[in-house]
Amino acid sequence: MAMFVDKAPFVAKAGCGGNGCVSFHREKFVINGGPDGGDGGVGGSIILLADANMHTLLDFRFKSKFFAENGEDGRGGRCSGKAGEDMIIKVPMGTLVRGEDGRVVADMFEDGQRRVLLHGGRGGWGNAHFATPTRQAPNFAKPGIQTQPFRFTLELQTIADVGLVGFPNVGKSTILSVVTRAQPKIGNYHFTTLTPNLGIVRRHGQDYVMADIPGLVEGAADGAGLGHDFLRHVERTRLLIHVLDMAGSEGRDPISDYEAINLELSRYGDLASRPQIVAANKMDLPDGEDYLALFREKYPDVPVFSVSAATRKGFDELLDAVEQHLKELPVLRPYEEEEFLDELPDLSGFTVRRAGSIYYVEGSAMQRLIDSVNFDDTDSVKWFHFTLRRTGVIDALRKAGAGEGDTVQITDMQFDFID
């Protein structure tokens, strides 16, 4: 049986850009052929791909470093270097990717979803780019942009409309097997289920995903038992079915169990506010009706449905209530992502001056900044604008009098000022 892994660290590095080439055309009977050094190839990117056929992060226990291919150096004859091959990392649906600071930088929410996590380094320009009427034999080229490795953490969260929660051995797996075609492991002992099991409920022309979440114990919010490994998978669910052994068949008090589970949910984020209905299971056993009467007396406003997974009775009313709730509840949404950005370059010491109608931004790090941007790539340009804002360049231009549409020049590049 494969091990279930739902959290895994890894290191990723996009490919470095290839270096530009310094070369001059050489041909018989051709004098002063001129510069013909080609550009370096762009480095490969790190791309995430959500795969519905994956259900665990076990693969990342055996491979935790992912380096994309570097771009090749340019060559003579204006031959550009070959671009580095992208590194595609497959992850299960519902995987969150967190940076070292814990921020969610990607939520792989849908099957087939692709996300560029790290962009490959831009290739350097060959000397053919630098030829001018007054500089006909440039003997220099730009190096490719060197990339750095970054650490991330993958965190798998089950994506389901309905989650079955409750103490171990209360019948969650059996209920899942009754209302779906799933075949979870079922046994008369605690922690039969150590991984979330998913099934599709098809009823009245409506399909929805139900998950049997591993059993909870007291202190789970502090990591006891399956702890956060359980609670993490509840976060994605729209509706909770709280399964109770209403007959107290193992000498437990179903009311105490109900309160204990809800206490753990309340201590872990906003799970206590998640819509919840109660499935009073094992009602075919003695004492079930007595405990049910006590439960309804103490919690008259809690919707509770009598079921028996062993005899397959009582599920029509329960599923009717589930379907009604799902019609009223909002659909699942991915987490809000925060764009992952490489470390911001140190632009301290820059100056802004105006000459005529142009605002010049000058500083020792400006050339490196421009070299790091691929102006043909939308995400790279967004990073460039973000960097100018975060490092104070935009504020400095505004103080110098720059307004919307004014021309700004950084090294040899000109832009329209956008506030």
Coordinates of C-alpha atoms in Angstrom, one line a residue:
M1 CA 0.0 0.0 0.0
A2 CA 1.4 3.4 -1.0
M3 CA 2.2 5.9 1.7
F4 CA 0.1 9.0 1.7
V5 CA 2.1 12.2 1.9
D6 CA 0.3 15.6 1.9
K7 CA 3.2 18.0 2.7
A8 CA 6.6 18.1 1.1
P9 CA 9.4 20.7 0.7
F10 CA 11.3 21.1 -2.5
V11 CA 13.9 23.3 -4.2
A12 CA 13.4 24.7 -7.7
K13 CA 15.7 26.7 -10.0
A14 CA 14.9 28.1 -13.4
G15 CA 17.5 27.8 -16.1
C16 CA 20.1 30.5 -16.5
G17 CA 20.1 32.5 -19.7
G18 CA 22.8 31.8 -22.3
N19 CA 25.6 34.3 -22.9
G20 CA 25.6 36.5 -26.0
C21 CA 28.4 35.8 -28.5
V22 CA 31.2 38.1 -29.6
S23 CA 31.9 37.2 -33.3
F24 CA 32.8 38.9 -36.5
H25 CA 31.8 37.7 -40.0
R26 CA 34.7 36.0 -41.8
E27 CA 34.3 35.1 -45.5
K28 CA 36.7 35.0 -48.5
F29 CA 36.7 38.2 -50.5
V30 CA 34.5 39.9 -47.8
I31 CA 36.4 42.6 -46.0
N32 CA 35.2 43.8 -42.6
G33 CA 32.2 41.5 -42.5
G34 CA 31.0 43.1 -39.3
P35 CA 29.8 41.7 -36.0
D36 CA 27.5 38.7 -36.2
G37 CA 27.4 37.3 -32.6
G38 CA 24.1 35.7 -31.8
D39 CA 22.0 36.0 -28.6
G40 CA 22.0 33.5 -25.8
G41 CA 19.0 31.3 -25.4
V42 CA 16.5 31.9 -22.6
G43 CA 16.7 29.5 -19.7
G44 CA 14.0 26.9 -19.1
S45 CA 11.1 27.8 -16.7
I46 CA 9.7 25.9 -13.7
I47 CA 6.1 25.0 -14.6
L48 CA 3.6 23.4 -12.2
L49 CA 0.9 21.1 -13.7
A50 CA -2.2 19.9 -11.7
D51 CA -2.9 16.2 -12.4
A52 CA -6.2 14.6 -11.3
N53 CA -4.5 11.2 -11.5
M54 CA -2.2 12.1 -8.6
H55 CA -3.4 11.8 -5.1
T56 CA -0.3 12.1 -2.9
L57 CA 2.9 14.0 -2.7
L58 CA 4.9 10.8 -2.2
D59 CA 7.0 11.4 -5.3
F60 CA 8.5 14.4 -3.6
R61 CA 10.0 12.3 -0.9
F62 CA 12.3 10.7 -3.5
K63 CA 13.0 13.8 -5.6
S64 CA 13.0 17.3 -4.0
K65 CA 15.2 19.3 -6.4
F66 CA 14.0 20.5 -9.8
F67 CA 16.4 22.4 -12.0
A68 CA 15.4 23.6 -15.4
E69 CA 17.8 23.5 -18.3
N70 CA 20.1 26.5 -19.0
G71 CA 19.9 28.4 -22.3
E72 CA 22.8 27.8 -24.7
D73 CA 25.3 30.5 -25.5
G74 CA 24.9 32.4 -28.8
R75 CA 27.1 31.6 -31.7
G76 CA 28.6 33.3 -34.7
G77 CA 26.6 33.9 -37.9
R78 CA 23.9 35.5 -35.8
C79 CA 22.9 32.1 -34.5
S80 CA 21.0 32.3 -31.3
G81 CA 21.5 29.8 -28.6
K82 CA 18.9 27.1 -28.0
A83 CA 16.4 27.8 -25.3
G84 CA 16.6 25.7 -22.2
E85 CA 13.9 23.0 -21.8
D86 CA 11.2 23.8 -19.2
M87 CA 10.9 21.7 -16.1
I88 CA 7.3 20.6 -15.6
I89 CA 6.4 19.5 -12.1
K90 CA 3.2 17.5 -11.8
V91 CA 1.2 17.9 -8.5
P92 CA -2.2 16.6 -7.3
M93 CA -5.3 18.8 -7.7
G94 CA -5.7 20.9 -4.6
T95 CA -2.0 21.4 -3.9
L96 CA -1.0 24.7 -2.4
V97 CA 2.5 26.0 -3.1
R98 CA 4.0 28.2 -0.3
G99 CA 7.1 30.3 -0.3
E100 CA 9.6 30.2 2.5
D101 CA 7.6 32.9 4.3
G102 CA 4.4 30.8 4.2
R103 CA 2.6 32.9 1.5
V104 CA 0.5 31.0 -1.1
V105 CA 2.2 31.6 -4.4
A106 CA 0.2 29.0 -6.4
D107 CA -3.1 27.1 -5.8
M108 CA -3.3 24.2 -8.3
F109 CA -7.1 24.0 -8.0
E110 CA -8.2 22.5 -11.4
D111 CA -7.1 19.5 -13.4
G112 CA -4.7 20.5 -16.2
Q113 CA -4.0 23.9 -14.6
R114 CA -0.5 25.2 -15.5
R115 CA 1.4 27.8 -13.6
V116 CA 4.8 29.3 -14.2
L117 CA 6.5 29.3 -10.9
L118 CA 9.9 30.5 -11.9
H119 CA 10.8 32.1 -15.2
G120 CA 14.0 31.2 -17.0
G121 CA 16.8 33.7 -17.2
R122 CA 16.9 36.0 -20.2
G123 CA 19.6 35.3 -22.7
G124 CA 22.3 37.9 -23.3
W125 CA 22.6 39.9 -26.4
G126 CA 25.3 39.1 -28.9
N127 CA 27.6 41.9 -30.2
A128 CA 25.5 42.2 -33.4
H129 CA 23.0 44.1 -31.3
F130 CA 25.5 46.8 -30.4
A131 CA 26.7 47.8 -33.9
T132 CA 26.1 51.5 -34.7
P133 CA 27.4 53.9 -37.4
T134 CA 30.0 55.1 -35.0
R135 CA 30.7 51.7 -33.3
Q136 CA 31.0 49.3 -36.2
A137 CA 33.1 46.6 -34.4
P138 CA 31.7 46.2 -30.8
N139 CA 33.9 43.7 -29.1
F140 CA 31.5 42.9 -26.3
A141 CA 28.2 41.1 -25.6
K142 CA 25.8 40.7 -22.7
P143 CA 26.0 37.7 -20.4
G144 CA 22.8 35.8 -19.7
I145 CA 20.8 36.3 -16.5
Q146 CA 21.9 34.0 -13.8
T147 CA 19.0 32.5 -11.8
Q148 CA 19.0 31.3 -8.1
P149 CA 17.4 28.3 -6.4
F150 CA 14.3 28.9 -4.2
R151 CA 12.7 26.8 -1.5
F152 CA 9.0 26.0 -1.6
T153 CA 6.6 23.8 0.3
L154 CA 3.8 21.7 -1.3
E155 CA 0.7 21.3 0.8
L156 CA -2.1 19.0 -0.4
Q157 CA -5.7 19.8 0.5
T158 CA -8.6 17.6 -0.5
I159 CA -11.0 19.3 -2.8
A160 CA -14.6 18.1 -2.0
D161 CA -18.0 19.6 -1.7
V162 CA -18.9 17.5 1.4
G163 CA -16.6 16.2 4.1
L164 CA -17.5 13.4 6.5
V165 CA -15.9 14.3 9.9
G166 CA -16.0 12.5 13.3
F167 CA -14.1 10.4 15.7
P168 CA -12.5 7.2 14.4
N169 CA -14.7 4.1 13.9
V170 CA -18.0 6.0 13.8
G171 CA -18.8 4.7 10.3
K172 CA -17.6 7.5 8.0
S173 CA -16.0 5.0 5.5
T174 CA -19.1 2.8 5.5
I175 CA -21.3 5.8 4.8
L176 CA -19.1 6.8 1.9
S177 CA -19.3 3.3 0.5
V178 CA -23.2 3.4 0.8
V179 CA -23.8 6.7 -1.0
T180 CA -21.0 6.5 -3.6
R181 CA -19.2 3.8 -5.5
A182 CA -16.0 4.4 -3.5
Q183 CA -14.5 1.4 -1.8
P184 CA -12.6 2.6 1.2
K185 CA -10.9 0.3 3.6
I186 CA -13.4 -0.6 6.3
G187 CA -12.5 -2.3 9.6
N188 CA -13.8 -2.6 13.2
Y189 CA -10.8 -0.7 14.7
H190 CA -9.6 2.9 15.0
F191 CA -7.9 4.7 12.3
T192 CA -8.9 2.3 9.5
T193 CA -8.7 5.4 7.3
L194 CA -5.4 7.2 7.2
T195 CA -5.9 9.1 4.0
P196 CA -8.9 11.0 2.6
N197 CA -11.1 8.9 0.4
L198 CA -13.2 10.5 -2.3
G199 CA -16.4 9.4 -3.9
I200 CA -18.9 10.9 -6.3
V201 CA -22.5 11.1 -5.2
R202 CA -24.9 11.0 -8.2
R203 CA -28.5 11.7 -7.4
H204 CA -31.4 13.5 -9.0
G205 CA -29.2 14.7 -11.8
Q206 CA -26.7 16.3 -9.5
D207 CA -23.1 15.2 -8.9
Y208 CA -20.9 16.3 -6.1
V209 CA -17.7 15.1 -4.4
M210 CA -17.8 13.6 -0.9
A211 CA -14.7 13.0 1.1
D212 CA -14.2 10.6 4.1
I213 CA -11.7 12.6 6.2
P214 CA -9.4 10.6 8.6
G215 CA -10.8 10.4 12.1
L216 CA -10.1 13.2 14.6
V217 CA -9.1 13.0 18.2
E218 CA -9.0 15.5 21.0
G219 CA -6.1 17.9 20.7
A220 CA -5.9 17.6 16.9
A221 CA -5.6 21.4 16.6
D222 CA -2.3 21.1 18.6
G223 CA -1.2 18.2 16.4
A224 CA -2.4 15.2 18.4
G225 CA -3.4 12.1 16.5
L226 CA -3.6 12.9 12.8
G227 CA -3.8 16.5 13.9
H228 CA -3.3 19.0 11.1
D229 CA -3.1 16.2 8.6
F230 CA -6.8 15.8 9.3
L231 CA -7.8 19.4 9.6
R232 CA -6.0 20.6 6.5
H233 CA -8.3 18.5 4.3
V234 CA -11.5 20.0 5.9
E235 CA -10.5 23.5 4.7
R236 CA -11.7 22.9 1.1
T237 CA -15.1 21.5 1.9
R238 CA -18.3 23.5 1.5
L239 CA -20.4 21.4 3.9
L240 CA -19.6 19.1 6.8
I241 CA -21.5 16.0 7.7
H242 CA -20.7 15.3 11.4
V243 CA -21.0 11.5 11.8
L244 CA -21.8 10.4 15.4
D245 CA -22.0 6.9 16.8
M246 CA -25.4 7.7 18.3
A247 CA -25.7 4.3 19.9
G248 CA -22.5 4.8 21.9
S249 CA -21.4 1.3 20.8
E250 CA -17.9 1.7 22.1
G251 CA -18.8 3.2 25.4
R252 CA -18.5 6.8 24.2
D253 CA -21.0 9.6 24.7
P254 CA -22.1 11.0 21.3
I255 CA -22.9 14.4 22.8
S256 CA -19.4 14.7 24.3
D257 CA -17.9 13.5 20.9
Y258 CA -19.9 16.1 19.1
E259 CA -18.7 18.9 21.4
A260 CA -15.1 17.7 21.2
I261 CA -14.9 17.6 17.4
N262 CA -16.4 21.1 17.2
L263 CA -13.9 22.4 19.7
E264 CA -11.1 21.2 17.5
L265 CA -12.7 22.7 14.4
S266 CA -13.1 26.0 16.2
R267 CA -9.4 26.0 17.1
Y268 CA -8.3 25.6 13.5
G269 CA -9.1 28.6 11.4
D270 CA -12.7 29.3 10.6
L271 CA -13.8 25.7 10.4
A272 CA -16.4 26.1 13.2
S273 CA -18.4 28.4 10.9
R274 CA -18.5 25.9 8.1
P275 CA -22.2 24.7 7.5
Q276 CA -22.7 21.4 9.3
I277 CA -25.4 18.7 9.6
V278 CA -25.3 15.7 11.8
A279 CA -25.6 12.1 10.7
A280 CA -26.7 10.0 13.7
N281 CA -25.2 6.6 12.6
K282 CA -25.6 3.1 14.0
M283 CA -29.3 3.8 14.8
D284 CA -30.0 0.0 14.3
L285 CA -28.2 -0.7 17.6
P286 CA -29.7 -0.4 21.2
D287 CA -29.6 2.9 22.9
G288 CA -29.5 4.8 19.7
E289 CA -33.0 6.3 20.1
D290 CA -32.3 7.3 23.8
Y291 CA -29.1 9.1 22.9
L292 CA -30.8 10.8 19.9
A293 CA -33.5 12.2 22.1
L294 CA -30.9 13.6 24.5
F295 CA -29.0 15.1 21.6
R296 CA -32.0 16.8 20.2
E297 CA -33.0 18.1 23.6
K298 CA -29.6 19.7 24.1
Y299 CA -29.2 20.9 20.5
P300 CA -32.7 21.5 19.2
D301 CA -31.5 23.8 16.3
V302 CA -28.9 21.3 14.9
P303 CA -30.2 19.4 11.9
V304 CA -29.7 15.7 12.7
F305 CA -30.7 12.7 10.5
S306 CA -31.0 9.1 11.7
V307 CA -29.1 6.7 9.5
S308 CA -27.7 3.2 9.7
A309 CA -24.8 2.5 7.4
A310 CA -24.9 -1.2 8.2
T311 CA -28.6 -1.6 7.1
R312 CA -28.4 1.2 4.5
K313 CA -31.4 3.0 5.9
G314 CA -32.2 6.7 6.4
F315 CA -29.9 8.1 3.7
D316 CA -32.6 9.6 1.4
E317 CA -33.5 12.3 4.0
L318 CA -29.8 13.0 4.7
L319 CA -28.9 13.4 1.0
D320 CA -31.9 15.6 0.3
A321 CA -30.6 18.0 3.0
V322 CA -27.1 17.9 1.6
E323 CA -28.4 18.7 -1.9
Q324 CA -30.4 21.6 -0.6
H325 CA -27.4 23.0 1.3
L326 CA -25.2 22.7 -1.8
K327 CA -27.7 24.7 -3.9
E328 CA -27.5 27.6 -1.4
L329 CA -23.7 27.5 -0.6
P330 CA -21.1 29.3 -2.8
V331 CA -18.9 27.1 -5.0
L332 CA -15.4 26.3 -4.0
R333 CA -12.9 29.0 -4.8
P334 CA -9.1 28.8 -5.0
Y335 CA -6.9 30.6 -2.5
E336 CA -5.8 34.1 -3.3
E337 CA -2.3 33.8 -4.7
E338 CA 0.5 36.2 -4.0
E339 CA 2.8 36.4 -7.0
F340 CA 6.2 34.9 -6.3
L341 CA 9.0 37.3 -7.1
D342 CA 12.7 36.8 -7.1
E343 CA 14.6 38.8 -4.5
L344 CA 14.3 42.5 -5.4
P345 CA 17.6 44.0 -6.8
D346 CA 19.3 46.6 -4.6
L347 CA 18.5 49.8 -6.4
S348 CA 19.6 52.1 -3.5
G349 CA 21.5 55.2 -4.5
F350 CA 19.6 55.8 -7.7
T351 CA 18.9 59.3 -8.8
V352 CA 16.2 60.9 -11.0
R353 CA 16.9 64.0 -13.2
R354 CA 14.9 65.7 -15.9
A355 CA 16.4 66.8 -19.1
G356 CA 14.0 68.4 -21.5
S357 CA 10.9 66.3 -21.6
I358 CA 12.6 63.1 -20.4
Y359 CA 13.1 61.8 -16.9
Y360 CA 16.3 59.8 -16.4
V361 CA 16.6 57.2 -13.7
E362 CA 20.3 56.5 -13.1
G363 CA 22.2 54.3 -10.8
S364 CA 24.8 51.5 -10.7
A365 CA 22.2 48.7 -10.5
M366 CA 19.9 50.0 -13.3
Q367 CA 21.6 48.1 -16.1
R368 CA 21.4 44.9 -14.1
L369 CA 17.7 45.5 -13.6
I370 CA 17.0 46.1 -17.3
D371 CA 19.1 43.0 -18.2
S372 CA 16.9 40.9 -15.9
V373 CA 13.7 41.8 -17.7
N374 CA 12.2 40.0 -20.7
F375 CA 10.1 42.7 -22.3
D376 CA 8.4 40.2 -24.5
D377 CA 7.0 38.4 -21.5
T378 CA 3.9 39.8 -19.7
D379 CA 4.8 38.4 -16.3
S380 CA 8.4 39.6 -16.6
V381 CA 7.2 43.2 -17.4
K382 CA 4.8 43.0 -14.4
W383 CA 7.7 42.1 -12.2
F384 CA 9.6 45.1 -13.6
H385 CA 6.8 47.5 -12.7
F386 CA 6.4 45.9 -9.3
T387 CA 10.1 46.3 -8.7
L388 CA 10.1 50.0 -9.6
R389 CA 7.2 50.6 -7.3
R390 CA 8.6 48.6 -4.3
T391 CA 12.1 50.1 -4.5
G392 CA 10.8 53.7 -4.6
V393 CA 11.6 54.6 -8.2
I394 CA 7.9 55.4 -9.0
D395 CA 7.6 57.6 -5.9
A396 CA 10.9 59.4 -6.9
L397 CA 9.6 60.0 -10.4
R398 CA 6.4 61.4 -9.1
K399 CA 8.2 63.8 -6.7
A400 CA 10.3 64.9 -9.6
G401 CA 7.2 65.9 -11.5
A402 CA 6.6 63.0 -13.8
G403 CA 3.0 62.5 -14.8
E404 CA 0.9 60.0 -16.7
G405 CA 2.4 59.4 -20.2
D406 CA 5.7 61.2 -19.6
T407 CA 8.8 59.6 -21.0
V408 CA 11.1 57.8 -18.6
Q409 CA 14.6 56.5 -19.6
I410 CA 16.5 53.8 -17.7
T411 CA 19.9 53.0 -19.4
D412 CA 19.0 52.7 -23.1
M413 CA 15.3 51.9 -22.6
Q414 CA 12.5 54.4 -22.7
F415 CA 9.0 54.0 -21.2
D416 CA 5.8 55.9 -20.7
F417 CA 5.3 56.8 -17.1
I418 CA 2.2 55.0 -15.6
D419 CA 1.3 56.0 -12.1

